[in-house]
PDB file of C-alpha atoms in Angstrom:
ATOM      1  CA  MET W   1      89.704  93.442  85.536  1.00 84.00           C
ATOM      2  CA  LEU W   2      91.824  90.558  86.692  1.00 82.00           C
ATOM      3  CA  LYS W   3      94.442  91.425  84.325  1.00 87.00           C
ATOM      4  CA  LEU W   4      94.481  95.178  85.613  1.00 90.00           C
ATOM      5  CA  LEU W   5      94.673  93.964  88.877  1.00 90.00           C
ATOM      6  CA  LYS W   6      97.746  91.692  88.221  1.00 90.00           C
ATOM      7  CA  LYS W   7      99.283  94.778  86.509  1.00 91.00           C
ATOM      8  CA  GLU W   8      98.740  96.690  89.539  1.00 93.00           C
ATOM      9  CA  PHE W   9     100.582  94.183  91.908  1.00 94.00           C
ATOM     10  CA  ALA W  10     103.162  93.664  89.227  1.00 90.00           C
ATOM     11  CA  LEU W  11     104.147  97.181  88.150  1.00 87.00           C
ATOM     12  CA  CYS W  12     102.761  99.570  90.791  1.00 91.00           C
ATOM     13  CA  LEU W  13     102.854  98.050  94.243  1.00 93.00           C
ATOM     14  CA  HIS W  14     105.458  99.864  96.331  1.00 93.00           C
ATOM     15  CA  PRO W  15     107.574  97.741  98.683  1.00 94.00           C
ATOM     16  CA  THR W  16     106.320  99.614 101.786  1.00 94.00           C
ATOM     17  CA  ALA W  17     102.872  98.102 101.211  1.00 94.00           C
ATOM     18  CA  ILE W  18     104.284  94.745 102.104  1.00 95.00           C
ATOM     19  CA  ILE W  19     106.700  95.901 104.656  1.00 95.00           C
ATOM     20  CA  PHE W  20     104.066  97.953 106.606  1.00 96.00           C
ATOM     21  CA  LEU W  21     101.830  94.827 106.845  1.00 96.00           C
ATOM     22  CA  CYS W  22     104.326  93.560 109.586  1.00 94.00           C
ATOM     23  CA  PHE W  23     103.508  96.621 111.585  1.00 95.00           C
ATOM     24  CA  ALA W  24     100.524  94.724 112.675  1.00 96.00           C
ATOM     25  CA  PHE W  25     102.735  93.458 115.403  1.00 95.00           C
ATOM     26  CA  ILE W  26     103.183  96.806 116.751  1.00 95.00           C
ATOM     27  CA  VAL W  27     100.195  95.647 119.230  1.00 95.00           C
ATOM     28  CA  PHE W  28     103.156  94.057 121.289  1.00 94.00           C
ATOM     29  CA  ALA W  29     104.598  97.468 121.997  1.00 92.00           C
ATOM     30  CA  PRO W  30     103.456  98.339 125.425  1.00 91.00           C
ATOM     31  CA  ASN W  31     101.302 101.661 125.914  1.00 89.00           C
ATOM     32  CA  TYR W  32     101.422 102.692 122.312  1.00 92.00           C
ATOM     33  CA  PRO W  33      98.644 104.345 120.161  1.00 93.00           C
ATOM     34  CA  TYR W  34      97.879 101.058 118.282  1.00 94.00           C
ATOM     35  CA  GLU W  35      95.575 103.152 115.794  1.00 94.00           C
ATOM     36  CA  VAL W  36      98.727 104.412 114.097  1.00 95.00           C
ATOM     37  CA  ILE W  37      99.134 100.905 112.649  1.00 95.00           C
ATOM     38  CA  PHE W  38      96.473 101.799 110.078  1.00 96.00           C
ATOM     39  CA  PHE W  39      97.983 105.127 109.123  1.00 96.00           C
ATOM     40  CA  PHE W  40     101.135 103.400 107.813  1.00 96.00           C
ATOM     41  CA  SER W  41      98.861 101.624 105.394  1.00 94.00           C
ATOM     42  CA  GLY W  42      97.773 104.987 104.053  1.00 95.00           C
ATOM     43  CA  LEU W  43     101.450 105.901 103.840  1.00 96.00           C
ATOM     44  CA  SER W  44     102.116 102.811 101.746  1.00 96.00           C
ATOM     45  CA  VAL W  45      99.239 103.949  99.416  1.00 96.00           C
ATOM     46  CA  PHE W  46     100.760 107.338  98.908  1.00 96.00           C
ATOM     47  CA  PHE W  47     104.241 105.911  97.981  1.00 96.00           C
ATOM     48  CA  THR W  48     102.344 103.276  95.467  1.00 95.00           C
ATOM     49  CA  CYS W  49     100.578 106.237  93.643  1.00 95.00           C
ATOM     50  CA  LEU W  50     103.458 108.518  93.751  1.00 94.00           C
ATOM     51  CA  ILE W  51     105.789 105.887  91.996  1.00 93.00           C
ATOM     52  CA  ALA W  52     102.800 105.279  89.620  1.00 92.00           C
ATOM     53  CA  ARG W  53     102.715 108.832  88.751  1.00 92.00           C
ATOM     54  CA  GLU W  54     106.276 109.067  88.192  1.00 91.00           C
ATOM     55  CA  ASN W  55     106.261 106.018  85.780  1.00 89.00           C
ATOM     56  CA  GLY W  56     103.495 107.422  83.943  1.00 89.00           C
ATOM     57  CA  ASP W  57     101.475 104.316  84.676  1.00 88.00           C
ATOM     58  CA  LEU W  58      97.934 105.787  84.457  1.00 88.00           C
ATOM     59  CA  ALA W  59      98.455 107.302  80.975  1.00 86.00           C
ATOM     60  CA  PHE W  60     100.061 103.975  79.742  1.00 87.00           C
ATOM     61  CA  THR W  61      97.178 101.966  81.215  1.00 87.00           C
ATOM     62  CA  CYS W  62      94.674 104.248  79.656  1.00 84.00           C
ATOM     63  CA  SER W  63      96.255 103.718  76.375  1.00 86.00           C
ATOM     64  CA  LEU W  64      95.431  99.933  76.502  1.00 82.00           C
ATOM     65  CA  PRO W  65      92.045  98.546  75.351  1.00 87.00           C
ATOM     66  CA  VAL W  66      90.392  98.815  78.852  1.00 87.00           C
ATOM     67  CA  LYS W  67      87.608 100.963  80.132  1.00 90.00           C
ATOM     68  CA  LYS W  68      89.110 103.990  81.720  1.00 89.00           C
ATOM     69  CA  SER W  69      87.222 103.848  84.945  1.00 91.00           C
ATOM     70  CA  PHE W  70      88.359 100.384  85.486  1.00 93.00           C
ATOM     71  CA  VAL W  71      91.986 101.786  85.743  1.00 93.00           C
ATOM     72  CA  ALA W  72      91.054 103.686  89.052  1.00 94.00           C
ATOM     73  CA  LEU W  73      88.909 100.732  90.305  1.00 95.00           C
ATOM     74  CA  ALA W  74      91.833  98.476  89.743  1.00 95.00           C
ATOM     75  CA  ARG W  75      94.085 100.667  91.997  1.00 96.00           C
ATOM     76  CA  ILE W  76      91.599 100.630  94.687  1.00 97.00           C
ATOM     77  CA  LEU W  77      90.776  97.102  94.656  1.00 97.00           C
ATOM     78  CA  MET W  78      94.456  96.484  95.045  1.00 97.00           C
ATOM     79  CA  VAL W  79      94.661  98.687  98.125  1.00 97.00           C
ATOM     80  CA  VAL W  80      91.502  97.064  99.687  1.00 97.00           C
ATOM     81  CA  ILE W  81      93.351  93.622  99.318  1.00 97.00           C
ATOM     82  CA  ILE W  82      96.305  94.936 101.117  1.00 97.00           C
ATOM     83  CA  GLN W  83      94.148  96.603 103.846  1.00 97.00           C
ATOM     84  CA  CYS W  84      92.187  93.547 104.467  1.00 97.00           C
ATOM     85  CA  THR W  85      95.324  91.676 104.661  1.00 97.00           C
ATOM     86  CA  LEU W  86      96.545  94.237 107.265  1.00 97.00           C
ATOM     87  CA  LEU W  87      93.267  93.692 109.300  1.00 97.00           C
ATOM     88  CA  VAL W  88      93.769  89.905 109.292  1.00 97.00           C
ATOM     89  CA  MET W  89      97.418  90.115 110.361  1.00 97.00           C
ATOM     90  CA  THR W  90      96.448  92.574 113.105  1.00 97.00           C
ATOM     91  CA  ALA W  91      93.778  90.111 114.342  1.00 97.00           C
ATOM     92  CA  ILE W  92      96.363  87.387 114.382  1.00 97.00           C
ATOM     93  CA  ALA W  93      98.930  89.552 116.339  1.00 96.00           C
ATOM     94  CA  ILE W  94      96.157  90.528 118.717  1.00 96.00           C
ATOM     95  CA  THR W  95      95.164  86.813 119.368  1.00 95.00           C
ATOM     96  CA  VAL W  96      98.898  85.798 120.006  1.00 95.00           C
ATOM     97  CA  LYS W  97      99.250  88.790 122.351  1.00 94.00           C
ATOM     98  CA  GLN W  98      96.341  87.887 124.343  1.00 93.00           C
ATOM     99  CA  LEU W  99      97.363  84.109 124.553  1.00 91.00           C
ATOM    100  CA  THR W 100     100.916  84.806 125.481  1.00 91.00           C
ATOM    101  CA  LEU W 101     101.037  87.880 127.826  1.00 89.00           C
ATOM    102  CA  PRO W 102      99.810  88.243 131.180  1.00 88.00           C
ATOM    103  CA  VAL W 103      96.565  90.363 131.732  1.00 84.00           C
ATOM    104  CA  GLU W 104      98.262  93.343 133.294  1.00 80.00           C
ATOM    105  CA  MET W 105     100.104  93.868 130.093  1.00 85.00           C
ATOM    106  CA  LEU W 106      97.146  93.852 127.742  1.00 88.00           C
ATOM    107  CA  ILE W 107      95.924  97.091 129.052  1.00 87.00           C
ATOM    108  CA  ASN W 108      96.988 100.228 126.854  1.00 89.00           C
ATOM    109  CA  GLN W 109      97.579 103.395 128.716  1.00 85.00           C
ATOM    110  CA  ALA W 110      98.086 105.494 125.401  1.00 85.00           C
ATOM    111  CA  GLY W 111      94.893 104.451 123.489  1.00 84.00           C
ATOM    112  CA  ASN W 112      92.775 101.721 122.999  1.00 89.00           C
ATOM    113  CA  SER W 113      93.813  98.324 123.847  1.00 91.00           C
ATOM    114  CA  ALA W 114      94.688  95.486 121.442  1.00 91.00           C
ATOM    115  CA  ASN W 115      91.446  93.633 121.076  1.00 93.00           C
ATOM    116  CA  ILE W 116      88.499  93.041 118.827  1.00 95.00           C
ATOM    117  CA  ALA W 117      87.272  96.607 119.044  1.00 95.00           C
ATOM    118  CA  LEU W 118      90.510  97.938 117.775  1.00 95.00           C
ATOM    119  CA  LEU W 119      90.033  96.070 114.466  1.00 97.00           C
ATOM    120  CA  GLY W 120      86.687  97.870 114.129  1.00 96.00           C
ATOM    121  CA  PHE W 121      88.364 101.329 114.816  1.00 97.00           C
ATOM    122  CA  GLY W 122      91.100 100.457 112.217  1.00 97.00           C
ATOM    123  CA  ALA W 123      88.432  99.607 109.596  1.00 97.00           C
ATOM    124  CA  MET W 124      86.912 102.886 110.030  1.00 97.00           C
ATOM    125  CA  ILE W 125      90.319 104.658 109.868  1.00 97.00           C
ATOM    126  CA  LEU W 126      90.999 102.839 106.683  1.00 98.00           C
ATOM    127  CA  GLY W 127      87.661 103.542 105.230  1.00 97.00           C
ATOM    128  CA  ALA W 128      88.253 107.304 106.048  1.00 97.00           C
ATOM    129  CA  TYR W 129      91.579 107.393 104.394  1.00 97.00           C
ATOM    130  CA  ASN W 130      90.310 105.759 101.211  1.00 97.00           C
ATOM    131  CA  LEU W 131      87.355 108.011 100.673  1.00 97.00           C
ATOM    132  CA  THR W 132      89.529 111.210 101.370  1.00 97.00           C
ATOM    133  CA  PHE W 133      92.538 110.045  99.449  1.00 97.00           C
ATOM    134  CA  PHE W 134      91.172 108.509  96.363  1.00 97.00           C
ATOM    135  CA  SER W 135      88.340 110.899  95.648  1.00 95.00           C
ATOM    136  CA  LEU W 136      90.892 113.770  95.731  1.00 96.00           C
ATOM    137  CA  HIS W 137      93.761 111.816  93.814  1.00 95.00           C
ATOM    138  CA  PHE W 138      91.709 110.557  90.972  1.00 94.00           C
ATOM    139  CA  LYS W 139      90.258 114.223  90.390  1.00 93.00           C
ATOM    140  CA  ASP W 140      93.687 114.799  89.247  1.00 92.00           C
ATOM    141  CA  PRO W 141      96.213 112.074  89.212  1.00 92.00           C
ATOM    142  CA  GLN W 142      99.165 114.223  89.017  1.00 91.00           C
ATOM    143  CA  LYS W 143      98.446 115.392  92.712  1.00 91.00           C
ATOM    144  CA  VAL W 144      99.406 112.962  95.235  1.00 94.00           C
ATOM    145  CA  GLY W 145     101.043 115.050  98.055  1.00 94.00           C
ATOM    146  CA  VAL W 146      98.043 117.245  98.816  1.00 96.00           C
ATOM    147  CA  PRO W 147      95.373 114.151  98.927  1.00 96.00           C
ATOM    148  CA  PHE W 148      97.708 112.524 101.174  1.00 97.00           C
ATOM    149  CA  VAL W 149      98.040 115.565 103.640  1.00 97.00           C
ATOM    150  CA  ILE W 150      94.360 116.145 103.699  1.00 97.00           C
ATOM    151  CA  ALA W 151      93.681 112.335 104.142  1.00 97.00           C
ATOM    152  CA  SER W 152      96.410 112.212 106.748  1.00 97.00           C
ATOM    153  CA  ALA W 153      94.707 114.954 108.793  1.00 97.00           C
ATOM    154  CA  VAL W 154      91.583 113.343 108.540  1.00 97.00           C
ATOM    155  CA  VAL W 155      93.114 109.992 109.869  1.00 97.00           C
ATOM    156  CA  PHE W 156      95.005 111.605 112.768  1.00 96.00           C
ATOM    157  CA  GLY W 157      91.812 113.690 113.772  1.00 97.00           C
ATOM    158  CA  LEU W 158      89.867 110.633 113.846  1.00 96.00           C
ATOM    159  CA  ILE W 159      92.744 108.765 116.060  1.00 95.00           C
ATOM    160  CA  ILE W 160      92.640 111.642 118.400  1.00 95.00           C
ATOM    161  CA  ILE W 161      88.863 111.534 118.705  1.00 95.00           C
ATOM    162  CA  LEU W 162      89.070 107.802 119.436  1.00 94.00           C
ATOM    163  CA  ILE W 163      91.793 108.293 122.147  1.00 92.00           C
ATOM    164  CA  ILE W 164      89.737 111.032 123.786  1.00 93.00           C
ATOM    165  CA  LEU W 165      86.572 108.787 123.724  1.00 93.00           C
ATOM    166  CA  ARG W 166      88.830 106.002 125.260  1.00 89.00           C
ATOM    167  CA  TRP W 167      89.345 108.194 128.267  1.00 90.00           C
ATOM    168  CA  THR W 168      86.088 110.108 128.746  1.00 91.00           C
ATOM    169  CA  VAL W 169      83.019 108.000 127.605  1.00 92.00           C
ATOM    170  CA  PRO W 170      82.290 104.961 129.736  1.00 91.00           C
ATOM    171  CA  PHE W 171      81.219 102.942 126.737  1.00 91.00           C
ATOM    172  CA  PHE W 172      84.628 103.334 125.125  1.00 90.00           C
ATOM    173  CA  ILE W 173      86.386 102.853 128.483  1.00 89.00           C
ATOM    174  CA  ASN W 174      84.854  99.532 128.913  1.00 88.00           C
ATOM    175  CA  LEU W 175      86.303  98.401 125.449  1.00 89.00           C
ATOM    176  CA  THR W 176      89.813  98.657 126.822  1.00 88.00           C
ATOM    177  CA  VAL W 177      89.654  95.251 128.763  1.00 86.00           C
ATOM    178  CA  PRO W 178      90.981  92.181 127.351  1.00 83.00           C
ATOM    179  CA  ASP W 179      88.906  89.799 125.126  1.00 84.00           C
ATOM    180  CA  PRO W 180      86.450  88.135 125.862  1.00 86.00           C
ATOM    181  CA  GLU W 181      85.397  90.791 128.381  1.00 85.00           C
ATOM    182  CA  ASN W 182      82.394  93.021 126.963  1.00 88.00           C
ATOM    183  CA  ILE W 183      82.520  90.861 123.724  1.00 93.00           C
ATOM    184  CA  GLY W 184      79.146  91.905 122.750  1.00 93.00           C
ATOM    185  CA  ALA W 185      80.016  95.563 122.612  1.00 93.00           C
ATOM    186  CA  LYS W 186      83.531  94.818 120.956  1.00 95.00           C
ATOM    187  CA  ILE W 187      81.600  92.789 118.315  1.00 96.00           C
ATOM    188  CA  ILE W 188      79.077  95.762 117.649  1.00 96.00           C
ATOM    189  CA  ILE W 189      82.182  97.895 117.119  1.00 96.00           C
ATOM    190  CA  LEU W 190      83.754  95.524 114.733  1.00 96.00           C
ATOM    191  CA  ALA W 191      80.599  95.211 112.802  1.00 97.00           C
ATOM    192  CA  VAL W 192      80.008  99.001 112.639  1.00 97.00           C
ATOM    193  CA  GLY W 193      83.650  99.478 111.712  1.00 97.00           C
ATOM    194  CA  LEU W 194      83.439  96.986 108.863  1.00 97.00           C
ATOM    195  CA  CYS W 195      80.223  98.425 107.545  1.00 98.00           C
ATOM    196  CA  ILE W 196      81.734 101.947 107.619  1.00 97.00           C
ATOM    197  CA  TYR W 197      84.918 100.725 105.742  1.00 98.00           C
ATOM    198  CA  ALA W 198      82.667  98.851 103.052  1.00 97.00           C
ATOM    199  CA  ALA W 199      80.491 102.072 102.603  1.00 97.00           C
ATOM    200  CA  THR W 200      83.219 104.704 102.590  1.00 97.00           C
ATOM    201  CA  THR W 201      85.491 102.492 100.133  1.00 97.00           C
ATOM    202  CA  VAL W 202      82.596 101.813  97.684  1.00 97.00           C
ATOM    203  CA  CYS W 203      81.840 105.586  97.736  1.00 97.00           C
ATOM    204  CA  ALA W 204      85.564 106.202  97.119  1.00 97.00           C
ATOM    205  CA  ALA W 205      85.522 103.819  94.230  1.00 96.00           C
ATOM    206  CA  ARG W 206      82.514 105.195  92.754  1.00 96.00           C
ATOM    207  CA  LEU W 207      83.505 108.922  92.998  1.00 96.00           C
ATOM    208  CA  SER W 208      87.171 107.937  91.682  1.00 95.00           C
ATOM    209  CA  MET W 209      85.780 106.278  88.642  1.00 94.00           C
ATOM    210  CA  LYS W 210      83.564 109.151  87.948  1.00 94.00           C
ATOM    211  CA  ARG W 211      86.107 111.780  88.371  1.00 94.00           C
ATOM    212  CA  PHE W 212      88.823 109.821  86.557  1.00 92.00           C
ATOM    213  CA  GLU W 213      86.770 109.462  83.396  1.00 89.00           C
ATOM    214  CA  ASN W 214      86.968 113.259  83.012  1.00 86.00           C
ATOM    215  CA  VAL W 215      90.919 113.288  83.236  1.00 83.00           C
ATOM    216  CA  ASP W 216      92.730 114.180  80.056  1.00 76.00           C
ATOM    217  CA  PHE W 217      96.449 112.869  79.629  1.00 65.00           C
TER     218      PHE W 217
END
């Protein structure tokens, strides 16, 4: 598995996956829907799977003495590493913002503010993308565009819901304040978000591995 993972990073990783990590610092943009940061991670996954398809990577990898289901798992593990890096970089950017900018500039009028709760929401978004995209993509690896469109629709639907909740539900309205205010509720959102991310990504991996076993090249 380690060798397959190294192969994914060496031969399949699209440059945008690294470039979009820097989008974590979009949290410094005033009044911006910061949840979109996590959509760009999904976009880099699309580019990675697209270039792998054009290079015939999956067919080549399946010709090696490796378990077929592990080929799909390696791709997902690479994406998980990139996504976890994005969450860490976003956490760093949020911390720097809160330590350097005045309080009045920390409230976001376009969506959820940059705080601990945003990380939980971001984890939910990433998990929803993984489950939708990979379960469709590894059913038929030649199809990359359709899974991306469907996964993007799910992501933006979730973003819209989160923004609506931010303006209509008192619990979510109270999450827009800077840290450490309402820290208990924010930690709960973060914990729930990480649990959802873990559960959906594990489901995506299992379903993808099972479906990829039935793919013929």
